[in-house]
PDB file of C-alpha atoms in Angstrom:
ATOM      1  CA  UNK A 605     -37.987   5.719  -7.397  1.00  0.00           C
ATOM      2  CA  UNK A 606     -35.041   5.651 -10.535  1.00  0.00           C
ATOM      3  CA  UNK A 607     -32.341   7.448  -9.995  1.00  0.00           C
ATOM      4  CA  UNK A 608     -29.270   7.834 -12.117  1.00  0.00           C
ATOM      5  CA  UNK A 609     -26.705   7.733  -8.938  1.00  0.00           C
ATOM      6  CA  UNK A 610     -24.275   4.874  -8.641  1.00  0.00           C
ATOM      7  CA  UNK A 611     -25.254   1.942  -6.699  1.00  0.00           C
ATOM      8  CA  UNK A 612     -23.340  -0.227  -4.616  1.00  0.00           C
ATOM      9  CA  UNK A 613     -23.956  -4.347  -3.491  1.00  0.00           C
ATOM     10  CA  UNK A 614     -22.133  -5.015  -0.312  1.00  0.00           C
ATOM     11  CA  UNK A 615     -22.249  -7.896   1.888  1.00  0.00           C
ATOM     12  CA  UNK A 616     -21.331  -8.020   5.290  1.00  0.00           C
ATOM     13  CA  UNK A 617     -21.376 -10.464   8.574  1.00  0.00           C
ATOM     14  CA  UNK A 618     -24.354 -10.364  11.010  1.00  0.00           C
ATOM     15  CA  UNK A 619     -22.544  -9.305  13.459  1.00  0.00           C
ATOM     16  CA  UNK A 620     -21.695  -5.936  11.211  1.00  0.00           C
ATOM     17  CA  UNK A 621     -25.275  -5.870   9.811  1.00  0.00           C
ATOM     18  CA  UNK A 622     -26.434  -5.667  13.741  1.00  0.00           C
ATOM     19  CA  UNK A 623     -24.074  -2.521  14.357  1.00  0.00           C
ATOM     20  CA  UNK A 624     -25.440  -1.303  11.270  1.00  0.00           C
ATOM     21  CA  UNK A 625     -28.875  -1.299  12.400  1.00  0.00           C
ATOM     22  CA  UNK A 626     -28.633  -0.385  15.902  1.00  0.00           C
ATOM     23  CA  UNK A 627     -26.474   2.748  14.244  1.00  0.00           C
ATOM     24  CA  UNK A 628     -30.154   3.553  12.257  1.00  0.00           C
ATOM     25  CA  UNK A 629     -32.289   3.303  14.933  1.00  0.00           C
ATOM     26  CA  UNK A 630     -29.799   5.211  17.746  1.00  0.00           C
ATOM     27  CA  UNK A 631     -30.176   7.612  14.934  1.00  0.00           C
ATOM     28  CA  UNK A 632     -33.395   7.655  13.846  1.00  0.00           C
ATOM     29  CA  UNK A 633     -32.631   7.060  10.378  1.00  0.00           C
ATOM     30  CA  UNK A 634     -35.252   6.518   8.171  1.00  0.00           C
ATOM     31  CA  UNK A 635     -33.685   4.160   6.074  1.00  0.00           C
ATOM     32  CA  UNK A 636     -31.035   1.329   6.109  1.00  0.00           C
ATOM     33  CA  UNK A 637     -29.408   2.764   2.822  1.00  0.00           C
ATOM     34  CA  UNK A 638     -29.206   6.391   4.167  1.00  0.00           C
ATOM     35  CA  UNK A 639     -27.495   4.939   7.765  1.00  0.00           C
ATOM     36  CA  UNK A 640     -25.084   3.562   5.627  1.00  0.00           C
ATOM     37  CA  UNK A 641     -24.386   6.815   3.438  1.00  0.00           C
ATOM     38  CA  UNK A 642     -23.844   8.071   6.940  1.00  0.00           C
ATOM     39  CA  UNK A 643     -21.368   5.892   8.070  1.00  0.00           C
ATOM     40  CA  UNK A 644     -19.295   6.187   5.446  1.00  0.00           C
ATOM     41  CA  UNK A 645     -18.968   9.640   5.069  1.00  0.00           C
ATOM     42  CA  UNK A 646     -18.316   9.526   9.440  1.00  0.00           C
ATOM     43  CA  UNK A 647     -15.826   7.308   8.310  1.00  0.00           C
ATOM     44  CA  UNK A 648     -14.000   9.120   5.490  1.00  0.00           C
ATOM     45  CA  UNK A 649     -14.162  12.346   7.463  1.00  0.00           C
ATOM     46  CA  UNK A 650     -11.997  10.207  10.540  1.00  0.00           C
ATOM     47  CA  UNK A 651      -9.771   9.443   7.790  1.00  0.00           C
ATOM     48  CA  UNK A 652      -9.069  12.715   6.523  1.00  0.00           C
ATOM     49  CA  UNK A 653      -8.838  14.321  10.118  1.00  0.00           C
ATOM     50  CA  UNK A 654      -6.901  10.937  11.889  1.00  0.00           C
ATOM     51  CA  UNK A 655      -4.395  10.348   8.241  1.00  0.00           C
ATOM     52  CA  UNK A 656      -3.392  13.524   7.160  1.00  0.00           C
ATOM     53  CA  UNK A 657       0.055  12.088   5.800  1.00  0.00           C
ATOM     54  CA  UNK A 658      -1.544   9.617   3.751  1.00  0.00           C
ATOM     55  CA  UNK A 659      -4.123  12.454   2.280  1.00  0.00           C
ATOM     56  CA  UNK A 660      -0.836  14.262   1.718  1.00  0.00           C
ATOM     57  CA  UNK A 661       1.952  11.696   0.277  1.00  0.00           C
ATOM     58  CA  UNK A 662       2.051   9.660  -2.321  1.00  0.00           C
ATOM     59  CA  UNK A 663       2.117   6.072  -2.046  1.00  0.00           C
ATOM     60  CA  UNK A 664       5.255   5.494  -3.157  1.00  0.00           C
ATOM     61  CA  UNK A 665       6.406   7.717   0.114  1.00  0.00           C
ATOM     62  CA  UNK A 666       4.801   6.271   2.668  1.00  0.00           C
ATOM     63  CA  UNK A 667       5.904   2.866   2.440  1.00  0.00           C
ATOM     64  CA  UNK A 668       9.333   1.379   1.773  1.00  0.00           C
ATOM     65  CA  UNK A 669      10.107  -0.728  -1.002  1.00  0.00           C
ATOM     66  CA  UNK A 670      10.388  -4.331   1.413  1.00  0.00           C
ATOM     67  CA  UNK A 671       6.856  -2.994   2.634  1.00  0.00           C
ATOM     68  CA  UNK A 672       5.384  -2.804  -0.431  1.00  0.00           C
ATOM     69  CA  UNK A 673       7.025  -6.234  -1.366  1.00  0.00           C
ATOM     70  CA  UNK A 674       5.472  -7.623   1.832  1.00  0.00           C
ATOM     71  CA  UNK A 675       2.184  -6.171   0.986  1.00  0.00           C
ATOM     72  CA  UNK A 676       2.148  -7.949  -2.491  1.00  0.00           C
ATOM     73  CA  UNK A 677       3.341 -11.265  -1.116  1.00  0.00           C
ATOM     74  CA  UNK A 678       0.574 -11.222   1.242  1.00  0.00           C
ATOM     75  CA  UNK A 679      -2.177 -10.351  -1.290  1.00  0.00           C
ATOM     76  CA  UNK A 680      -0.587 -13.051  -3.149  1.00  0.00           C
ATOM     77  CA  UNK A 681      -1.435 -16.095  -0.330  1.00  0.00           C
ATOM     78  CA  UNK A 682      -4.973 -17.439  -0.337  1.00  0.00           C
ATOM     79  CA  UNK A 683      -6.915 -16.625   3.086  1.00  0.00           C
ATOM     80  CA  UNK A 684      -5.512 -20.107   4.726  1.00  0.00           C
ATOM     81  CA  UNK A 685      -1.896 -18.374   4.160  1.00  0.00           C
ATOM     82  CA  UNK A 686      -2.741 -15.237   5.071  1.00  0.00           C
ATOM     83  CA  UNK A 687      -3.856 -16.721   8.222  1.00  0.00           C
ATOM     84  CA  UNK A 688      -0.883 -18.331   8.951  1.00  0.00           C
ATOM     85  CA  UNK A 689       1.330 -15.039   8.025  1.00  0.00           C
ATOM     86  CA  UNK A 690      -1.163 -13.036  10.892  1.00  0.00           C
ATOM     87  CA  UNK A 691      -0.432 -16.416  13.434  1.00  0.00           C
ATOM     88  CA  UNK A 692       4.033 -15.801  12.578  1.00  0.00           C
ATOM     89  CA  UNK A 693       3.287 -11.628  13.109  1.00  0.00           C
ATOM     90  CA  UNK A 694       1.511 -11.756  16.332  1.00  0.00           C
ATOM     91  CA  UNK A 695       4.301 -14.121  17.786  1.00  0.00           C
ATOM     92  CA  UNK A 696       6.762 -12.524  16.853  1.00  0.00           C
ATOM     93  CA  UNK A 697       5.147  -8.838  17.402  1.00  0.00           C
ATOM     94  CA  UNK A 698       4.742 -10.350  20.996  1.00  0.00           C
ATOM     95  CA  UNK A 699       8.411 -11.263  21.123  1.00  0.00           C
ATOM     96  CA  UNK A 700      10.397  -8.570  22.941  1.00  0.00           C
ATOM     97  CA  UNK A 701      13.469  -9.355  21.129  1.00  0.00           C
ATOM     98  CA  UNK A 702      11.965  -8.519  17.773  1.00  0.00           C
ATOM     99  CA  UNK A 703      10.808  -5.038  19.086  1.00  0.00           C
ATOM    100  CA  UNK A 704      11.873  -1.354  18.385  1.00  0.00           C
ATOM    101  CA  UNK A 705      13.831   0.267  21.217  1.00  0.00           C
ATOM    102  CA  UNK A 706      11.008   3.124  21.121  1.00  0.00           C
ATOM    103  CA  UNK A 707       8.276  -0.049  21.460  1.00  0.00           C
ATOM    104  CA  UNK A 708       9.475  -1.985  24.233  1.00  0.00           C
ATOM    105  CA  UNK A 709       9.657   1.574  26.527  1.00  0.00           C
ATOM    106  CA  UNK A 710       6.259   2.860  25.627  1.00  0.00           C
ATOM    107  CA  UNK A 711       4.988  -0.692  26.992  1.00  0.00           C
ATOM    108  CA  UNK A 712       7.257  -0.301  29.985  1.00  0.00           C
ATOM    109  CA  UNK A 713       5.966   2.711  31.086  1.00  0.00           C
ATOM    110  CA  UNK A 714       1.920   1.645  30.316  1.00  0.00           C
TER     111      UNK A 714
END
């Protein structure tokens, strides 16, 4: 059946194309296309309800100027670097020294 709606060619992993299709049939949903309507519109209403300061605030105020920098470097790298940059962050991220006062006392008291 035509239809004059806009259309959309996505490819994903097996893994995601399994979660995909268990979501239909836990569901009962006719079709693959209409699960997938359905998933994204469960997952731009948890966006709206879980981000309400990004729905709110402009780009520009939500992230500092060195973030946005950091952002743009990383989009820069090719996946190998981008790779490597994740590899650095969860080191250091794991590295108490590197931590926020507020950090290291949440994980204290977990």
């Amino acid at each position: 059946m035509p239809t004059d709606k806009p259309r959309y060619t996505i490819t994903v992993d097996p893994e995601l194309q399994r979660k995909i299709e268990d979501y239909q049939f836990n569901n009962r949903i006719k079709t693959q296309t209409k699960a997938i309507i359905a998933l994204m519109e469960l997952g731009l209403q948890k966006l709206q309800t879980d981000l309400p300061i990004m729905q709110s605030q402009p780009v520009s105020e939500i992230y500092s100027i060195v973030e946005k920098e950091l952002i743009e470097d990383y989009r820069r790298l090719n996946e190998q670097g981008q790779a490597v940059v994740r590899d650095h962050m969860e080191m250091v991220a794991a590295t108490p020294k590197y931590k926020k006062r507020s950090d290291i006392s949440i994980e204290k008291h977990a």
